[in-house]
Amino acid sequence: MRYDVVIIGGGLSALVCGIRLQRSGKSVLLVSSGQNAMHFSSGSFGFLGRLPDGSVPDGLIDAVQALPESHPYRKVGTDRLREYAGQTIGFFESAGILLHGDPLHNSLRLTASGATKPAWLAMEDVTLFLSGEVSSSGKVLVVTLKGFTDFNAPFVASAFSRMGYTCRLEEVEMEEIASLRKNPTEMRSVNIARALEGQHVLDRFISCVRGKLKDEDTVVLPQVFGLKDTSPLAAIRSRIPAHVHFIGTMIPSVPGIRTQMSLKSAFLSAGGTFLPGDTAVRAGFDGSGSVAAVFTSNLGKTPLEAGEFILASGGLWGKGLDAKYDAVIEPLFSLDVDYPGERKQWYDPDFFARQSFTGFGVVTDDAFRAVKGGKTVPNLRVIGAECGGANPLEEGSGAGIAIMSAFMAADSILGSI
Ligand SMILES: Cc1cc2nc3c(=O)[nH]c(=O)nc-3n(C[C@H](O)[C@H](O)[C@H](O)COP(=O)(O)OP(=O)(O)OC[C@H]3O[C@@H](n4cnc5c(N)ncnc54)[C@H](O)[C@@H]3O)c2cc1C
């Protein structure tokens, strides 16, 4: 099977890159072994939540200058970052995903445990606090579902109290949800979202919340609505007579899964080929050191051939890297990996300290081309969390790096940069 581009991975970076290439006339095959980080996302994208000195930047593009030269953002460059950041909302909208936020500045979001964190752009059902203003009356009602422990409503309520609002807490009890509580592992955001998909169940939920409202002009709900599409969000917003804000839950992530499914649909609608549930296990190189083909566990000896290859396999978390006892390897192409050689430097025993292993990644040149044995592989680019030079968890930069590197890899294959 021959394509213009073969992408290994099915997460944010792979899909964004695949859509851009396929829409520009390339034939693209994406091979993905399983779940990706979007399934566990907060529902908001981080671009750069924290600088190396610990401070939170306001203007995002200028702040990139404080990052090391090997950082993926420094490879994209500030002019192109500004252009790409400006394109991001429109790109996602064209895939049916409404993002909001300021593309060039950080906002704040509330976590399921009531902490505030910097955020760049957010999905429709994630509230960003741009100005700090939430409720004009100063009265907020936080509503959760009885028995749902993946949304810490008292902590969320106390976060609003700390912001100066008068906050009341209510629980909704519904028969359709109660059945999930028979097994505590079933009482998860995704299962609740499925239970609330039925129109009559959603109607009952909305009328329960209306019944709990007193003089509040703001209602805060957990993000458990709209696994397939955002119509439940619109119904809730239009029928509850207050401003409605949705706050993230513990994983799995309803908005993250919906966004991943929308990106996958956009890729397929553009004519792309998606091989789900298959793993690229082996690669073949030609005499010049370029990748000739990859082989997957399901297709066996049938090669996936292409002129260009992209590795978007998610780093240690996505299994794009493998930690042996004394070495960290990239298992598919045997690429060079950026990590400290000595195992004791891989992690800090203080769980809350900066961890070095969350920044391991493949070494690339300035155009995101992979490096193998010290030499650039001309037709293999590495994007997203697989790419070295950053520590996305520490920096709060995961989605930003995934999207920016995906845009740049696509544009360089298209010859537009
Ligand atoms: C649990 C978690 C939560 C996160 N939440 C956020 C968040 O809320 N906001 C944010 O900005 N960032 C978040 N991040 C950071 C995240 O890294 C990026 O946002 C981004 O989603 C990474 O996308 P990716 O495509 O590079 O990798 P991934 O999403 O990890 O995707 C890699 C994909 O490659 C596949 N794969 C790997 N090897 C192979 C192979 N050999 N063959 C075929 N397929 C293969 C994997 O199965 C997976 O589907 C989170 C990260 C994690 C781990």
Tab-separated table of C-alpha atoms and ligand atoms in Angstrom:
chain	number	residue	atom	x	y	z
A	1	MET	CA	0.000	0.000	0.000
A	2	ARG	CA	1.511	3.321	-1.048
A	3	TYR	CA	0.569	6.806	0.193
A	4	ASP	CA	2.157	10.226	-0.032
A	5	VAL	CA	2.501	10.343	3.763
A	6	VAL	CA	2.242	7.675	6.470
A	7	ILE	CA	1.680	8.974	10.022
A	8	ILE	CA	2.257	6.768	13.048
A	9	GLY	CA	-0.097	7.836	15.863
A	10	GLY	CA	-3.734	8.819	16.237
A	11	GLY	CA	-3.622	11.605	18.821
A	12	LEU	CA	-3.848	15.376	18.532
A	13	SER	CA	-0.604	15.898	16.605
A	14	ALA	CA	-1.214	13.043	14.130
A	15	LEU	CA	-4.778	14.121	13.352
A	16	VAL	CA	-3.997	17.839	12.983
A	17	CYS	CA	-1.083	17.066	10.654
A	18	GLY	CA	-3.093	14.459	8.721
A	19	ILE	CA	-6.032	16.818	8.146
A	20	ARG	CA	-3.773	19.645	6.944
A	21	LEU	CA	-1.929	17.370	4.517
A	22	GLN	CA	-4.980	15.520	3.229
A	23	ARG	CA	-6.888	18.764	2.648
A	24	SER	CA	-3.931	20.045	0.639
A	25	GLY	CA	-4.122	17.115	-1.753
A	26	LYS	CA	-1.742	14.560	-0.216
A	27	SER	CA	-2.895	10.980	0.319
A	28	VAL	CA	-2.374	10.241	3.998
A	29	LEU	CA	-2.555	7.020	6.012
A	30	LEU	CA	-2.709	7.194	9.787
A	31	VAL	CA	-1.941	4.080	11.815
A	32	SER	CA	-2.907	4.209	15.473
A	33	SER	CA	-2.591	1.540	18.116
A	34	GLY	CA	-5.018	2.856	20.688
A	35	GLN	CA	-6.124	5.537	23.089
A	36	ASN	CA	-4.319	8.852	23.150
A	37	ALA	CA	-3.834	11.770	25.531
A	38	MET	CA	-7.011	13.522	24.309
A	39	HIS	CA	-9.062	10.858	26.113
A	40	PHE	CA	-7.571	12.169	29.357
A	41	SER	CA	-7.477	15.862	28.485
A	42	SER	CA	-8.645	18.668	30.742
A	43	GLY	CA	-10.745	19.969	27.857
A	44	SER	CA	-8.382	22.884	27.456
A	45	PHE	CA	-5.183	23.251	25.480
A	46	GLY	CA	-1.979	24.460	27.101
A	47	PHE	CA	0.517	26.507	25.073
A	48	LEU	CA	2.961	27.672	27.726
A	49	GLY	CA	1.613	27.706	31.268
A	50	ARG	CA	4.932	27.981	33.037
A	51	LEU	CA	8.377	29.340	32.184
A	52	PRO	CA	11.627	27.712	33.367
A	53	ASP	CA	11.766	30.233	36.268
A	54	GLY	CA	8.306	29.114	37.439
A	55	SER	CA	6.452	32.262	36.362
A	56	VAL	CA	3.243	32.205	34.285
A	57	PRO	CA	3.674	34.168	31.053
A	58	ASP	CA	0.937	36.485	29.796
A	59	GLY	CA	2.006	37.172	26.198
A	60	LEU	CA	2.736	33.677	24.875
A	61	ILE	CA	4.847	34.278	21.794
A	62	ASP	CA	7.456	36.618	23.266
A	63	ALA	CA	7.755	34.278	26.274
A	64	VAL	CA	9.046	31.520	23.988
A	65	GLN	CA	12.405	33.342	23.843
A	66	ALA	CA	13.006	32.222	27.443
A	67	LEU	CA	12.954	28.559	26.362
A	68	PRO	CA	16.100	26.645	25.372
A	69	GLU	CA	17.102	26.692	21.694
A	70	SER	CA	16.356	22.993	21.305
A	71	HIS	CA	12.706	23.564	22.313
A	72	PRO	CA	10.135	22.742	19.566
A	73	TYR	CA	8.727	26.299	19.753
A	74	ARG	CA	12.166	27.756	18.999
A	75	LYS	CA	12.294	25.519	15.892
A	76	VAL	CA	8.938	26.856	14.706
A	77	GLY	CA	10.119	30.421	15.367
A	78	THR	CA	8.155	33.350	16.769
A	79	ASP	CA	6.751	34.715	13.484
A	80	ARG	CA	5.387	31.353	12.440
A	81	LEU	CA	4.144	30.603	15.980
A	82	ARG	CA	2.137	33.839	15.915
A	83	GLU	CA	0.682	32.910	12.513
A	84	TYR	CA	-0.115	29.317	13.558
A	85	ALA	CA	-1.590	30.354	16.919
A	86	GLY	CA	-3.833	32.756	14.990
A	87	GLN	CA	-4.959	29.933	12.673
A	88	THR	CA	-5.766	27.413	15.409
A	89	ILE	CA	-9.356	28.411	16.283
A	90	GLY	CA	-10.328	28.516	12.573
A	91	PHE	CA	-8.650	25.177	11.878
A	92	PHE	CA	-10.595	23.442	14.668
A	93	GLU	CA	-13.825	25.185	13.672
A	94	SER	CA	-13.425	23.728	10.190
A	95	ALA	CA	-13.381	20.298	11.884
A	96	GLY	CA	-16.577	21.099	13.804
A	97	ILE	CA	-14.849	21.954	17.096
A	98	LEU	CA	-15.525	25.322	18.691
A	99	LEU	CA	-12.574	26.576	20.718
A	100	HIS	CA	-12.507	29.805	22.663
A	101	GLY	CA	-9.827	31.869	24.384
A	102	ASP	CA	-7.169	34.349	23.353
A	103	PRO	CA	-4.695	32.675	20.946
A	104	LEU	CA	-1.840	34.880	22.108
A	105	HIS	CA	-2.402	35.047	25.877
A	106	ASN	CA	-2.989	32.723	28.804
A	107	SER	CA	-6.361	32.519	30.520
A	108	LEU	CA	-7.282	30.571	33.645
A	109	ARG	CA	-9.361	27.448	34.077
A	110	LEU	CA	-10.629	25.709	37.189
A	111	THR	CA	-9.735	22.044	37.722
A	112	ALA	CA	-12.062	19.351	39.084
A	113	SER	CA	-10.421	19.852	42.479
A	114	GLY	CA	-10.910	23.611	42.506
A	115	ALA	CA	-7.344	24.674	41.629
A	116	THR	CA	-6.714	27.374	39.022
A	117	LYS	CA	-4.366	26.602	36.127
A	118	PRO	CA	-3.199	28.581	33.102
A	119	ALA	CA	-4.899	27.581	29.852
A	120	TRP	CA	-4.594	28.694	26.231
A	121	LEU	CA	-7.700	27.656	24.255
A	122	ALA	CA	-10.603	25.597	25.539
A	123	MET	CA	-13.378	23.461	24.167
A	124	GLU	CA	-16.955	24.720	24.273
A	125	ASP	CA	-17.759	23.164	27.635
A	126	VAL	CA	-14.747	24.457	29.515
A	127	THR	CA	-15.040	27.850	31.112
A	128	LEU	CA	-12.035	30.130	30.825
A	129	PHE	CA	-11.774	32.955	33.273
A	130	LEU	CA	-10.357	35.726	31.159
A	131	SER	CA	-11.363	38.700	33.239
A	132	GLY	CA	-12.107	37.068	36.572
A	133	GLU	CA	-15.772	38.087	36.232
A	134	VAL	CA	-18.154	35.129	36.605
A	135	SER	CA	-21.423	36.248	38.080
A	136	SER	CA	-22.890	39.731	38.195
A	137	SER	CA	-24.978	39.107	41.327
A	138	GLY	CA	-22.038	37.403	43.032
A	139	LYS	CA	-24.173	34.297	43.662
A	140	VAL	CA	-23.151	30.936	42.249
A	141	LEU	CA	-24.862	27.536	42.436
A	142	VAL	CA	-22.579	24.486	42.005
A	143	VAL	CA	-24.567	21.397	41.038
A	144	THR	CA	-23.229	17.855	40.947
A	145	LEU	CA	-24.739	14.395	40.557
A	146	LYS	CA	-25.222	12.297	43.672
A	147	GLY	CA	-22.409	9.764	44.075
A	148	PHE	CA	-20.176	11.297	41.380
A	149	THR	CA	-16.729	11.526	42.980
A	150	ASP	CA	-14.771	12.533	39.855
A	151	PHE	CA	-15.947	16.113	40.290
A	152	ASN	CA	-15.058	17.572	43.665
A	153	ALA	CA	-18.003	19.943	44.038
A	154	PRO	CA	-17.106	21.212	47.565
A	155	PHE	CA	-13.579	22.123	46.362
A	156	VAL	CA	-14.994	23.821	43.259
A	157	ALA	CA	-17.468	25.730	45.439
A	158	SER	CA	-14.692	26.835	47.774
A	159	ALA	CA	-12.668	28.027	44.756
A	160	PHE	CA	-15.596	30.320	43.829
A	161	SER	CA	-15.852	31.453	47.449
A	162	ARG	CA	-12.141	32.344	47.373
A	163	MET	CA	-12.879	34.454	44.269
A	164	GLY	CA	-15.382	36.398	46.393
A	165	TYR	CA	-18.659	34.770	45.310
A	166	THR	CA	-21.421	33.462	47.539
A	167	CYS	CA	-21.624	29.850	46.606
A	168	ARG	CA	-24.240	27.178	47.285
A	169	LEU	CA	-23.911	23.464	46.591
A	170	GLU	CA	-26.672	21.131	45.418
A	171	GLU	CA	-26.855	17.501	44.300
A	172	VAL	CA	-29.145	16.101	41.661
A	173	GLU	CA	-30.368	12.548	42.155
A	174	MET	CA	-31.751	10.728	39.126
A	175	GLU	CA	-32.890	7.154	38.717
A	176	GLU	CA	-31.080	6.784	35.363
A	177	ILE	CA	-27.756	7.761	36.945
A	178	ALA	CA	-28.386	5.884	40.210
A	179	SER	CA	-28.191	2.590	38.310
A	180	LEU	CA	-24.524	3.384	37.486
A	181	ARG	CA	-23.742	3.612	41.207
A	182	LYS	CA	-24.263	-0.127	41.744
A	183	ASN	CA	-20.611	-0.462	40.748
A	184	PRO	CA	-18.482	2.567	41.763
A	185	THR	CA	-16.198	2.117	38.723
A	186	GLU	CA	-19.213	2.745	36.473
A	187	MET	CA	-19.890	6.199	37.929
A	188	ARG	CA	-17.504	7.875	35.489
A	189	SER	CA	-17.945	10.969	33.339
A	190	VAL	CA	-18.242	9.085	30.046
A	191	ASN	CA	-20.897	6.679	31.346
A	192	ILE	CA	-22.872	9.571	32.821
A	193	ALA	CA	-22.623	11.404	29.487
A	194	ARG	CA	-24.048	8.321	27.761
A	195	ALA	CA	-26.874	8.057	30.285
A	196	LEU	CA	-27.717	11.741	29.750
A	197	GLU	CA	-27.843	11.361	25.960
A	198	GLY	CA	-31.526	10.387	25.961
A	199	GLN	CA	-33.654	13.511	25.427
A	200	HIS	CA	-36.062	12.712	28.268
A	201	VAL	CA	-33.153	12.110	30.721
A	202	LEU	CA	-31.566	15.439	29.772
A	203	ASP	CA	-34.955	17.162	30.086
A	204	ARG	CA	-35.341	15.749	33.602
A	205	PHE	CA	-31.816	16.839	34.542
A	206	ILE	CA	-32.471	20.382	33.311
A	207	SER	CA	-35.720	20.616	35.251
A	208	CYS	CA	-33.988	19.272	38.414
A	209	VAL	CA	-31.346	22.029	38.124
A	210	ARG	CA	-34.014	24.680	37.498
A	211	GLY	CA	-35.760	23.460	40.647
A	212	LYS	CA	-32.581	23.920	42.715
A	213	LEU	CA	-31.980	27.521	41.549
A	214	LYS	CA	-32.844	30.252	44.051
A	215	ASP	CA	-31.481	33.755	43.505
A	216	GLU	CA	-28.220	32.683	41.802
A	217	ASP	CA	-27.481	33.996	38.317
A	218	THR	CA	-24.680	31.477	37.662
A	219	VAL	CA	-24.768	27.671	37.616
A	220	VAL	CA	-21.637	25.519	37.613
A	221	LEU	CA	-21.871	21.932	36.317
A	222	PRO	CA	-19.370	19.100	35.751
A	223	GLN	CA	-18.355	18.369	32.136
A	224	VAL	CA	-20.454	15.254	31.610
A	225	PHE	CA	-22.569	16.337	28.631
A	226	GLY	CA	-22.164	15.812	24.906
A	227	LEU	CA	-19.981	12.815	24.151
A	228	LYS	CA	-21.048	12.705	20.477
A	229	ASP	CA	-21.846	16.356	19.846
A	230	THR	CA	-22.444	19.590	21.697
A	231	SER	CA	-26.253	19.699	21.407
A	232	PRO	CA	-26.756	18.858	25.135
A	233	LEU	CA	-24.597	21.882	26.048
A	234	ALA	CA	-26.751	24.161	23.911
A	235	ALA	CA	-29.946	22.737	25.447
A	236	ILE	CA	-28.647	23.253	28.991
A	237	ARG	CA	-27.453	26.782	28.273
A	238	SER	CA	-30.694	27.825	26.616
A	239	ARG	CA	-33.078	26.295	29.175
A	240	ILE	CA	-31.432	27.074	32.504
A	241	PRO	CA	-32.184	30.711	33.339
A	242	ALA	CA	-28.639	31.585	34.467
A	243	HIS	CA	-25.109	31.719	33.066
A	244	VAL	CA	-23.934	28.110	32.871
A	245	HIS	CA	-20.263	27.208	33.341
A	246	PHE	CA	-18.863	23.710	32.919
A	247	ILE	CA	-15.817	22.629	34.916
A	248	GLY	CA	-13.577	19.624	34.152
A	249	THR	CA	-13.927	16.239	35.807
A	250	MET	CA	-11.294	13.656	36.593
A	251	ILE	CA	-10.423	11.410	33.630
A	252	PRO	CA	-11.739	10.189	31.229
A	253	SER	CA	-12.580	13.440	29.489
A	254	VAL	CA	-15.921	13.921	27.728
A	255	PRO	CA	-14.829	17.036	25.755
A	256	GLY	CA	-11.458	15.421	24.932
A	257	ILE	CA	-13.036	12.262	23.514
A	258	ARG	CA	-15.605	14.282	21.543
A	259	THR	CA	-12.833	16.478	20.100
A	260	GLN	CA	-10.731	13.468	19.120
A	261	MET	CA	-13.749	11.899	17.379
A	262	SER	CA	-14.476	15.152	15.524
A	263	LEU	CA	-10.857	15.420	14.334
A	264	LYS	CA	-10.949	11.809	13.177
A	265	SER	CA	-14.200	12.477	11.249
A	266	ALA	CA	-12.661	15.573	9.648
A	267	PHE	CA	-9.632	13.526	8.566
A	268	LEU	CA	-11.859	10.801	7.085
A	269	SER	CA	-14.136	13.367	5.377
A	270	ALA	CA	-11.072	14.899	3.737
A	271	GLY	CA	-10.362	11.457	2.222
A	272	GLY	CA	-7.700	10.215	4.678
A	273	THR	CA	-7.230	6.549	5.560
A	274	PHE	CA	-7.269	5.588	9.253
A	275	LEU	CA	-5.972	2.216	10.467
A	276	PRO	CA	-7.251	1.950	14.043
A	277	GLY	CA	-6.110	-0.710	16.489
A	278	ASP	CA	-2.940	-1.506	14.588
A	279	THR	CA	0.648	-0.980	15.708
A	280	ALA	CA	3.637	-0.062	13.540
A	281	VAL	CA	6.223	-2.605	14.675
A	282	ARG	CA	9.082	-2.437	12.192
A	283	ALA	CA	10.596	-0.063	9.660
A	284	GLY	CA	12.687	-0.551	6.541
A	285	PHE	CA	15.292	1.955	5.308
A	286	ASP	CA	16.716	2.434	1.810
A	287	GLY	CA	20.418	2.750	1.009
A	288	SER	CA	20.405	6.542	1.495
A	289	GLY	CA	19.100	6.300	5.078
A	290	SER	CA	15.528	7.343	4.204
A	291	VAL	CA	12.559	5.367	5.503
A	292	ALA	CA	11.187	3.102	2.763
A	293	ALA	CA	8.293	1.419	4.580
A	294	VAL	CA	6.767	0.549	7.925
A	295	PHE	CA	5.166	-2.756	8.825
A	296	THR	CA	2.302	-3.254	11.252
A	297	SER	CA	1.253	-6.115	13.496
A	298	ASN	CA	-2.051	-6.648	11.623
A	299	LEU	CA	-0.714	-6.286	8.060
A	300	GLY	CA	2.316	-8.501	8.634
A	301	LYS	CA	4.603	-8.499	5.604
A	302	THR	CA	2.495	-6.007	3.614
A	303	PRO	CA	4.538	-2.794	3.659
A	304	LEU	CA	3.098	0.682	4.177
A	305	GLU	CA	5.166	2.718	1.736
A	306	ALA	CA	5.338	6.485	1.369
A	307	GLY	CA	7.559	9.347	0.315
A	308	GLU	CA	7.275	10.963	3.754
A	309	PHE	CA	6.750	9.519	7.231
A	310	ILE	CA	5.699	11.241	10.434
A	311	LEU	CA	6.198	9.824	13.907
A	312	ALA	CA	3.495	11.142	16.275
A	313	SER	CA	3.616	8.324	18.798
A	314	GLY	CA	3.254	10.289	22.043
A	315	GLY	CA	6.556	9.772	23.895
A	316	LEU	CA	6.746	7.532	26.973
A	317	TRP	CA	3.036	7.895	27.692
A	318	GLY	CA	1.918	6.914	24.174
A	319	LYS	CA	4.478	4.046	23.983
A	320	GLY	CA	6.443	5.988	21.367
A	321	LEU	CA	9.413	5.576	23.729
A	322	ASP	CA	10.316	2.568	25.798
A	323	ALA	CA	12.249	2.730	29.087
A	324	LYS	CA	14.558	-0.246	29.588
A	325	TYR	CA	16.430	-0.598	32.863
A	326	ASP	CA	19.432	1.404	31.690
A	327	ALA	CA	18.314	3.062	28.448
A	328	VAL	CA	15.371	4.847	26.876
A	329	ILE	CA	14.779	3.804	23.288
A	330	GLU	CA	12.551	4.762	20.369
A	331	PRO	CA	11.343	1.268	19.449
A	332	LEU	CA	10.210	1.626	15.810
A	333	PHE	CA	13.055	3.382	13.962
A	334	SER	CA	15.793	3.251	16.683
A	335	LEU	CA	16.054	7.045	16.651
A	336	ASP	CA	18.301	9.073	18.958
A	337	VAL	CA	16.535	9.923	22.221
A	338	ASP	CA	17.261	12.969	24.358
A	339	TYR	CA	17.490	11.801	28.004
A	340	PRO	CA	20.109	11.851	30.754
A	341	GLY	CA	22.175	8.663	30.533
A	342	GLU	CA	22.178	7.860	34.237
A	343	ARG	CA	18.974	6.238	35.472
A	344	LYS	CA	18.978	8.091	38.806
A	345	GLN	CA	18.673	11.358	36.852
A	346	TRP	CA	15.481	10.202	35.141
A	347	TYR	CA	13.230	11.049	38.051
A	348	ASP	CA	13.118	12.886	41.342
A	349	PRO	CA	11.935	10.737	44.276
A	350	ASP	CA	9.946	13.793	45.426
A	351	PHE	CA	6.712	13.113	43.539
A	352	PHE	CA	5.858	16.821	43.319
A	353	ALA	CA	9.262	17.948	42.043
A	354	ARG	CA	10.068	18.594	38.357
A	355	GLN	CA	10.426	15.181	36.721
A	356	SER	CA	12.947	14.779	33.948
A	357	PHE	CA	11.308	11.679	32.365
A	358	THR	CA	8.261	13.730	31.349
A	359	GLY	CA	10.580	15.592	28.959
A	360	PHE	CA	12.256	12.647	27.192
A	361	GLY	CA	11.851	12.741	23.425
A	362	VAL	CA	13.400	12.054	20.045
A	363	VAL	CA	16.216	14.318	18.855
A	364	THR	CA	15.241	16.319	15.748
A	365	ASP	CA	16.815	18.943	13.517
A	366	ASP	CA	15.364	22.446	13.104
A	367	ALA	CA	12.697	21.177	10.684
A	368	PHE	CA	11.554	18.370	13.050
A	369	ARG	CA	13.425	15.741	11.010
A	370	ALA	CA	14.421	12.743	13.113
A	371	VAL	CA	18.048	12.098	14.005
A	372	LYS	CA	19.336	8.501	13.968
A	373	GLY	CA	22.907	7.677	14.933
A	374	GLY	CA	23.734	11.391	14.726
A	375	LYS	CA	22.438	11.714	11.122
A	376	THR	CA	19.207	13.316	9.951
A	377	VAL	CA	16.644	10.947	8.403
A	378	PRO	CA	15.545	13.033	5.376
A	379	ASN	CA	11.914	11.835	5.098
A	380	LEU	CA	10.955	11.216	8.743
A	381	ARG	CA	9.558	14.024	10.900
A	382	VAL	CA	8.743	13.765	14.606
A	383	ILE	CA	5.896	15.798	16.127
A	384	GLY	CA	3.908	16.246	19.339
A	385	ALA	CA	4.844	14.596	22.613
A	386	GLU	CA	7.320	12.285	20.833
A	387	CYS	CA	9.499	15.261	19.992
A	388	GLY	CA	12.357	16.050	22.389
A	389	GLY	CA	13.537	19.381	23.760
A	390	ALA	CA	10.493	20.182	25.906
A	391	ASN	CA	8.889	19.100	29.156
A	392	PRO	CA	5.168	19.506	28.320
A	393	LEU	CA	3.901	18.482	31.755
A	394	GLU	CA	6.210	20.914	33.532
A	395	GLU	CA	5.589	23.720	31.019
A	396	GLY	CA	1.865	23.173	30.405
A	397	SER	CA	2.702	23.151	26.706
A	398	GLY	CA	1.436	19.736	25.490
A	399	ALA	CA	-1.327	20.699	23.063
A	400	GLY	CA	0.518	23.792	21.843
A	401	ILE	CA	3.560	21.730	20.885
A	402	ALA	CA	1.340	19.055	19.278
A	403	ILE	CA	-0.516	21.597	17.106
A	404	MET	CA	2.417	23.897	16.243
A	405	SER	CA	4.766	21.015	15.311
A	406	ALA	CA	1.976	19.339	13.306
A	407	PHE	CA	1.319	22.528	11.300
A	408	MET	CA	5.028	23.020	10.643
A	409	ALA	CA	5.683	19.407	9.622
A	410	ALA	CA	2.717	19.524	7.240
A	411	ASP	CA	3.781	22.854	5.732
A	412	SER	CA	7.333	21.684	5.210
A	413	ILE	CA	6.092	18.543	3.422
A	414	LEU	CA	3.786	20.732	1.319
A	415	GLY	CA	6.765	22.896	0.470
A	416	SER	CA	5.090	26.074	1.728
A	417	ILE	CA	7.935	26.882	4.150
B	1	LIG	C1	-2.901	11.858	30.624
B	1	LIG	C2	-2.533	13.102	29.880
B	1	LIG	C3	-3.367	14.219	29.916
B	1	LIG	C4	-3.037	15.372	29.192
B	1	LIG	N1	-3.872	16.459	29.255
B	1	LIG	C5	-3.543	17.574	28.582
B	1	LIG	C6	-4.390	18.727	28.599
B	1	LIG	O1	-5.434	18.726	29.239
B	1	LIG	N2	-4.024	19.836	27.897
B	1	LIG	C7	-2.838	19.859	27.189
B	1	LIG	O2	-2.519	20.880	26.577
B	1	LIG	N3	-2.019	18.789	27.163
B	1	LIG	C8	-2.334	17.665	27.826
B	1	LIG	N4	-1.499	16.583	27.784
B	1	LIG	C9	-0.260	16.660	26.997
B	1	LIG	C10	-0.403	15.882	25.656
B	1	LIG	O3	0.845	15.276	25.508
B	1	LIG	C11	-0.703	16.758	24.453
B	1	LIG	O4	-1.745	17.637	24.719
B	1	LIG	C12	-1.098	16.024	23.160
B	1	LIG	O5	-2.436	15.569	23.257
B	1	LIG	C13	-0.165	14.924	22.775
B	1	LIG	O6	-0.590	14.461	21.514
B	1	LIG	P1	0.295	13.478	20.639
B	1	LIG	O7	-0.470	13.258	19.385
B	1	LIG	O8	1.677	13.985	20.514
B	1	LIG	O9	0.423	12.112	21.497
B	1	LIG	P2	-0.678	11.095	22.046
B	1	LIG	O10	-1.962	11.746	22.290
B	1	LIG	O11	-0.022	10.376	23.192
B	1	LIG	O12	-0.893	10.069	20.856
B	1	LIG	C14	0.071	9.126	20.499
B	1	LIG	C15	-0.641	8.030	19.723
B	1	LIG	O13	0.328	7.208	19.073
B	1	LIG	C16	-0.079	5.870	19.181
B	1	LIG	N5	1.112	5.024	18.981
B	1	LIG	C17	2.259	4.977	19.701
B	1	LIG	N6	3.112	4.089	19.158
B	1	LIG	C18	2.489	3.577	18.061
B	1	LIG	C19	2.872	2.608	17.078
B	1	LIG	N7	4.044	2.002	17.112
B	1	LIG	N8	1.975	2.296	16.108
B	1	LIG	C20	0.774	2.912	16.039
B	1	LIG	N9	0.364	3.845	16.949
B	1	LIG	C21	1.218	4.165	17.931
B	1	LIG	C22	-0.681	5.795	20.586
B	1	LIG	O14	-1.498	4.668	20.729
B	1	LIG	C23	-1.470	7.097	20.610
B	1	LIG	O15	-2.739	6.932	20.010
B	1	LIG	C24	-1.828	15.416	28.473
B	1	LIG	C25	-0.970	14.302	28.449
B	1	LIG	C26	-1.327	13.161	29.131
B	1	LIG	C27	-0.381	11.985	29.089
